XYZ file of C-alpha atoms in Angstrom:
448
model
C 0.280 0.183 -0.414
C 1.858 3.413 -0.954
C -0.280 5.239 -1.322
C -0.136 6.304 2.465
C 3.508 6.370 4.133
C 3.365 6.225 7.822
C 1.352 7.590 10.826
C -2.201 8.389 9.907
C -4.928 10.744 11.473
C -8.434 10.901 10.686
C -9.094 14.272 11.654
C -12.662 15.004 11.678
C -15.186 12.166 11.836
C -19.331 12.537 10.568
C -20.113 11.128 7.699
C -16.735 12.158 5.923
C -14.594 10.889 8.470
C -16.649 7.062 9.353
C -16.393 6.990 5.173
C -12.025 7.515 5.506
C -12.258 4.645 7.952
C -14.542 1.916 6.502
C -11.780 2.656 3.360
C -8.859 2.283 5.949
C -9.910 -0.835 7.293
C -10.848 -2.533 3.987
C -7.570 -1.950 3.305
C -6.022 -2.754 6.176
C -3.989 0.448 7.458
C -4.034 1.863 10.649
C -4.938 5.302 11.568
C -5.419 7.129 14.676
C -8.601 10.347 15.080
C -9.514 12.430 16.670
C -12.942 15.061 16.536
C -14.122 17.615 18.665
C -18.098 16.169 20.045
C -17.729 12.469 18.463
C -21.217 10.745 18.198
C -21.804 7.420 19.630
C -22.001 5.708 16.181
C -18.076 7.577 15.825
C -16.689 5.718 18.879
C -18.753 2.965 17.704
C -16.672 2.515 14.646
C -13.398 3.390 15.634
C -13.884 0.775 18.447
C -14.592 -1.601 15.999
C -11.683 -1.709 13.346
C -9.402 -1.016 16.564
C -8.193 2.891 15.094
C -7.088 4.570 18.447
C -8.211 8.680 19.616
C -5.363 10.505 19.177
C -2.736 12.375 21.452
C -1.656 15.669 19.910
C 1.271 16.244 22.632
C 2.671 12.755 21.881
C 2.017 12.485 18.375
C 3.540 13.311 14.283
C 1.825 11.867 11.722
C 2.618 11.599 8.345
C -0.385 12.039 6.654
C -4.386 13.884 7.846
C -7.127 13.771 6.247
C -9.490 16.655 7.292
C -13.472 16.574 7.365
C -14.595 19.391 4.959
C -16.377 21.360 8.108
C -12.999 21.669 9.776
C -11.197 25.201 8.522
C -8.127 24.804 6.459
C -6.065 27.388 8.571
C -7.828 25.138 12.396
C -4.772 25.682 14.504
C -4.117 22.323 14.851
C -3.798 21.371 11.024
C -1.076 23.904 10.920
C 0.636 22.084 13.832
C 1.065 18.789 11.916
C 1.698 21.037 8.655
C 4.394 22.319 10.889
C 5.673 19.081 11.831
C 6.163 17.872 8.110
C 2.500 15.568 8.043
C 0.713 16.689 4.307
C -2.940 17.333 4.874
C -5.758 16.139 2.949
C -8.850 15.114 2.319
C -11.334 12.303 0.819
C -11.076 13.554 -2.339
C -7.492 13.103 -2.780
C -7.464 10.360 -0.730
C -9.139 8.239 -2.977
C -7.398 9.146 -6.304
C -4.253 8.696 -4.710
C -5.719 5.506 -3.982
C -7.509 4.475 -7.104
C -5.601 6.398 -9.889
C -7.029 4.481 -12.567
C -10.567 5.222 -11.885
C -12.222 6.723 -13.992
C -13.921 10.034 -12.670
C -15.327 13.179 -13.257
C -15.935 16.142 -10.742
C -18.418 18.941 -10.308
C -18.094 21.585 -8.478
C -20.634 25.279 -8.667
C -21.869 27.614 -6.477
C -25.259 25.636 -7.428
C -26.796 23.069 -8.848
C -23.965 21.189 -8.426
C -25.853 18.086 -7.072
C -28.499 17.944 -9.259
C -25.947 17.947 -12.538
C -24.165 15.364 -10.395
C -27.095 13.216 -10.728
C -27.863 13.949 -13.612
C -24.675 12.965 -14.915
C -24.867 9.473 -12.998
C -28.333 8.134 -14.078
C -26.986 8.994 -17.739
C -23.992 7.310 -17.937
C -26.189 4.295 -16.369
C -28.589 4.886 -18.721
C -25.193 3.958 -21.438
C -25.047 0.828 -20.022
C -22.421 2.522 -17.229
C -22.118 1.672 -13.624
C -21.436 5.017 -12.383
C -22.008 5.835 -8.801
C -22.166 8.852 -7.227
C -20.716 10.533 -3.692
C -18.366 12.964 -1.860
C -20.285 15.892 -0.671
C -23.177 13.697 -1.931
C -24.329 11.233 -0.037
C -22.633 8.465 0.554
C -18.998 9.298 1.007
C -16.380 8.918 -2.322
C -14.964 6.190 -0.344
C -17.864 4.395 -0.291
C -17.950 3.448 -3.549
C -13.527 3.833 -5.352
C -14.149 0.171 -5.611
C -17.502 -0.773 -6.708
C -18.087 1.837 -9.142
C -16.444 1.736 -13.102
C -17.072 6.146 -13.354
C -17.272 7.510 -10.063
C -19.309 11.177 -10.174
C -18.157 13.298 -7.511
C -19.864 15.881 -5.704
C -17.316 18.209 -4.651
C -17.487 21.592 -2.364
C -15.534 24.008 -1.881
C -14.352 22.904 1.718
C -13.344 19.775 -0.468
C -11.314 21.197 -3.114
C -9.455 23.140 0.232
C -7.401 19.564 0.266
C -6.924 18.714 -3.086
C -2.889 18.294 -3.467
C -3.045 16.094 -6.734
C -6.695 14.987 -7.725
C -7.032 14.986 -10.882
C -10.425 14.307 -12.719
C -10.575 13.370 -16.030
C -13.732 15.519 -16.609
C -14.505 18.562 -14.455
C -17.811 20.423 -14.444
C -18.265 23.904 -12.898
C -21.554 24.901 -13.148
C -21.341 29.025 -11.792
C -19.930 30.836 -9.368
C -21.221 33.361 -7.522
C -20.743 34.281 -3.488
C -21.079 31.688 -1.106
C -18.920 30.361 2.405
C -17.325 33.563 2.808
C -18.348 33.072 6.986
C -15.588 30.293 5.817
C -13.172 31.189 2.990
C -13.358 35.401 3.984
C -13.381 36.143 0.584
C -15.290 35.753 -2.954
C -11.634 35.285 -4.711
C -10.497 32.761 -1.871
C -13.953 30.380 -2.365
C -14.024 31.190 -5.963
C -9.912 30.164 -5.999
C -11.270 26.590 -3.985
C -13.489 26.292 -7.058
C -10.852 26.795 -9.044
C -8.666 23.961 -7.667
C -11.053 20.790 -9.157
C -9.082 21.508 -12.668
C -5.145 22.732 -11.306
C -3.914 19.022 -12.132
C -5.974 18.970 -15.162
C -3.799 17.974 -17.969
C -4.350 18.132 -22.298
C -5.780 15.016 -22.025
C -9.019 16.065 -20.051
C -11.726 18.193 -19.747
C -12.753 21.267 -18.069
C -17.219 21.990 -19.231
C -18.025 25.985 -17.616
C -21.248 27.609 -18.217
C -20.981 29.832 -21.298
C -19.324 33.214 -20.799
C -16.748 31.741 -17.432
C -13.644 31.353 -18.655
C -10.869 29.923 -16.076
C -6.722 29.072 -16.003
C -6.443 26.314 -17.410
C -4.863 23.186 -19.345
C -7.299 20.697 -19.711
C -9.753 21.310 -22.916
C -12.800 23.622 -22.050
C -16.474 22.638 -23.115
C -18.728 25.021 -22.739
C -22.677 24.494 -22.145
C -25.935 26.545 -22.431
C -29.546 26.584 -20.259
C -30.573 27.216 -24.315
C -29.364 24.042 -25.318
C -29.591 20.586 -24.646
C -26.871 19.029 -27.321
C -23.610 17.461 -27.844
C -20.189 18.623 -28.065
C -20.828 19.300 -31.989
C -23.926 21.116 -31.579
C -27.299 18.149 -31.729
C -29.282 18.925 -30.313
C -30.772 15.952 -27.317
C -33.945 17.159 -26.458
C -35.889 20.732 -27.012
C -35.030 22.549 -23.666
C -38.884 22.773 -23.098
C -39.734 19.486 -23.326
C -37.140 18.424 -19.962
C -39.024 17.555 -17.159
C -40.253 20.160 -14.686
C -37.638 20.351 -11.052
C -34.598 19.945 -13.954
C -32.587 22.749 -14.479
C -31.737 23.485 -18.069
C -27.823 24.627 -17.447
C -27.611 21.278 -15.151
C -28.498 19.409 -17.760
C -26.839 20.424 -20.960
C -23.782 20.355 -18.558
C -24.894 16.980 -16.938
C -24.855 16.023 -21.356
C -21.682 16.815 -21.752
C -19.905 14.821 -19.442
C -21.521 12.295 -19.941
C -20.862 12.556 -23.792
C -16.789 13.240 -22.553
C -16.876 10.156 -20.025
C -18.150 7.941 -23.194
C -15.400 9.226 -25.456
C -13.094 8.129 -22.837
C -14.235 4.816 -22.013
C -14.388 4.132 -25.839
C -17.925 3.248 -25.991
C -20.262 4.559 -28.491
C -23.603 6.708 -27.459
C -26.445 5.386 -27.311
C -28.658 8.700 -28.588
C -32.428 6.905 -28.103
C -31.512 6.062 -24.180
C -29.236 9.339 -23.313
C -32.587 10.902 -24.318
C -34.956 8.785 -22.731
C -33.040 9.116 -19.679
C -33.471 13.169 -19.765
C -37.065 12.997 -20.372
C -37.764 10.461 -17.107
C -35.673 12.852 -14.796
C -37.158 14.584 -11.917
C -35.491 16.769 -8.975
C -33.058 15.449 -6.271
C -34.829 14.949 -3.260
C -34.606 18.235 -1.268
C -33.939 20.323 -4.368
C -37.162 22.208 -4.913
C -39.264 19.102 -4.212
C -42.588 19.058 -3.799
C -43.991 16.698 -1.032
C -47.355 17.644 -0.354
C -50.001 19.078 -2.233
C -53.673 20.412 -0.473
C -55.789 21.974 -3.687
C -54.101 24.726 -5.629
C -51.115 24.480 -2.753
C -47.792 22.991 -3.819
C -45.655 22.341 -0.183
C -42.181 22.565 -2.136
C -38.492 21.502 0.406
C -35.618 23.451 -0.913
C -33.750 22.454 1.985
C -30.262 22.767 0.525
C -30.564 26.002 -0.867
C -28.520 27.921 0.853
C -26.875 30.013 -2.297
C -28.127 33.137 -3.523
C -28.680 31.484 -7.117
C -29.742 28.525 -5.546
C -32.194 30.746 -3.623
C -33.041 32.653 -6.422
C -33.693 29.384 -8.532
C -36.201 28.707 -6.999
C -38.162 31.167 -6.141
C -38.379 31.625 -10.017
C -40.298 28.051 -9.969
C -42.307 28.513 -7.625
C -45.930 29.820 -8.873
C -47.003 32.895 -6.736
C -47.780 33.539 -4.547
C -45.520 32.084 -2.595
C -45.422 31.745 1.736
C -41.297 31.497 1.703
C -39.352 30.064 4.508
C -36.106 31.261 5.957
C -34.129 30.710 7.970
C -31.080 28.639 10.251
C -27.416 30.093 9.793
C -25.972 33.150 8.078
C -23.070 32.292 5.518
C -22.561 35.103 4.308
C -25.465 35.244 1.327
C -25.968 38.021 -0.959
C -29.528 39.262 0.006
C -30.121 41.695 -2.794
C -30.644 39.154 -5.883
C -33.373 37.374 -3.839
C -34.862 40.654 -2.772
C -35.435 41.289 -6.730
C -36.837 37.847 -7.325
C -39.111 38.026 -4.538
C -41.058 41.422 -5.651
C -45.151 40.559 -7.305
C -43.985 36.593 -6.098
C -43.660 36.413 -2.252
C -46.674 37.686 -0.198
C -45.059 36.483 3.204
C -42.148 35.843 4.555
C -41.413 33.113 7.409
C -39.043 33.377 9.647
C -37.086 30.651 11.799
C -34.180 29.434 13.284
C -30.709 32.036 14.706
C -30.950 33.953 11.539
C -34.137 34.132 10.591
C -35.586 37.026 11.892
C -31.862 38.848 10.198
C -33.088 36.658 7.003
C -36.612 38.233 6.709
C -35.774 41.806 7.662
C -33.608 42.290 5.456
C -35.841 41.142 2.213
C -37.782 44.193 2.939
C -40.911 41.522 2.892
C -44.370 41.601 5.314
C -42.409 38.127 7.497
C -44.054 36.649 10.695
C -41.006 34.631 13.081
C -41.924 32.054 13.940
C -40.123 29.704 17.813
C -40.702 26.913 19.203
C -39.076 24.021 21.267
C -36.666 22.371 18.778
C -36.605 21.717 15.008
C -39.538 19.733 14.590
C -41.799 21.843 16.257
C -40.528 24.664 15.013
C -40.656 23.409 11.251
C -44.346 22.767 11.865
C -44.906 26.249 13.237
C -43.752 27.592 10.136
C -45.429 25.405 8.281
C -48.855 26.385 9.174
C -48.121 30.138 9.266
C -47.158 30.139 5.644
C -50.091 28.036 5.278
C -52.342 30.463 6.692
C -50.706 33.422 4.962
C -51.843 32.101 1.545
C -55.783 31.530 3.129
C -57.581 28.583 3.595
C -61.057 29.597 2.585
C -62.017 29.762 -1.031
C -59.493 27.141 -3.462
C -56.297 28.502 -2.065
C -53.649 28.677 -4.631
C -49.635 29.453 -4.343
C -46.285 27.482 -3.259
C -45.356 26.521 0.293
C -41.159 27.403 -0.360
C -38.519 26.245 2.037
C -35.884 27.846 0.665
C -34.027 28.425 3.655
C -30.517 30.886 2.317
C -29.592 30.358 5.795
C -27.393 26.810 6.741
C -28.855 24.008 8.621
C -26.896 23.936 11.592
C -28.411 26.149 13.605
C -31.969 23.098 14.317
C -30.294 20.304 12.380
C -28.389 18.027 11.963
C -27.898 18.279 8.226
C -30.050 19.772 5.266
C -31.405 16.848 4.467
C -32.643 16.267 8.062
C -34.557 19.945 8.404
C -36.324 18.139 4.909
C -36.989 16.204 5.897
C -38.889 18.072 9.355
C -40.305 20.464 5.883
C -42.041 16.848 4.914
C -43.335 15.935 7.502
C -44.630 18.838 9.262
C -46.498 19.641 4.989
C -47.619 16.415 5.443
C -49.155 16.569 8.602
C -51.082 19.111 7.750
C -52.409 18.193 4.589
C -53.863 15.372 6.304
C -55.094 16.930 9.016
C -56.579 19.788 6.565
C -58.227 16.018 4.314
C -60.082 14.922 7.589
C -62.073 18.461 7.961
C -62.409 19.064 4.561
C -64.328 15.654 5.009
C -65.659 16.064 8.327
C -67.263 19.132 6.572
C -68.449 17.158 3.635
C -70.034 14.878 6.388
C -72.082 17.483 8.702
C -73.542 19.163 5.408
C -74.449 16.165 3.927
C -76.716 14.980 7.052
C -77.866 18.136 8.104
C -81.620 18.860 7.429
């Protein structure tokens, strides 16, 4: 095993760290670990593998594999680096361990998860055993030994620690402002994103949105949401026939990435299958997903939308009038574009969580704040408030939209748990309303 030499430290457990531990255990490698707040499942896994907790006062490491959530300038990591340790992340370890695995890397401010799922499904439609991982479940290291092609969603946090990582095909969906609380400046955030192509060569491909130029040694292709086409311009599907909830820009990028990977594999492209997969595409759970309906009301879970571009897209897609749920922990999203996108579409804003009041007041729209004991109750109160604002008399229409702007970590473990709380609250309320309607109809039928 030459991809890791010398003592190894897993710094930060959770989903990514557990993936690293599982991989090292499969490789019959040992590692120490550190986590400031290990969960019971973390402790059980480390005990199962015989991985000891690290003592920083006594041990220097050759390699430190840091979780994405650990800041690049964390004092512990800087100290290990000063002692000569190489600090890497999950994506770098996957590349070091399996350098011959064909890989598509996808990053961007918005749309990267949806694009990863599209690419994976398009490749599967071509008969390729493609599997997604990375910033999207599961961890990338969970799929590197079973996938014919790995499709990796890569956050800016992950791309801070990729000193040699080189995907055969790289996609940047878009670049705007995000994670300024972590990176400090827009340039630092964009620099992390550009690391996806830093080690590509002329044999590799970088796929970018039209109008975006990035220094790279790779070949470059540009996509546009106006056309779902191959590299030669051949249309695969009219944009107007793309299923609802699938963004044309994501689909356009996914088509080019799929075509490029099929060429890399030396396999012909099945155009009818490509079109068929596109026609069957749908939104990824938690990404502008309609989870319930009541008469003319739709309940849309867009819990993952914490980036300005993603939230703006949700506001543009949702049917007005919109009761908009905002909250969570602020990470520096731009509010002015959202204020503009909301004009004439959002009737009320419901604020919840740590920075719900801040977001709601900055949007300059009528708002209501909700509280409660714990994330489940707070989300239930928010959904009820939203429906109350849209009205229950006559034939209510519109959208109750969870597109929160802030991260989930004030009340929930992650965006998925926040989305599940919204889905549960929406479905429970719809069931209650349907029961009330049925009871009212029954009473009307028996009343003389």
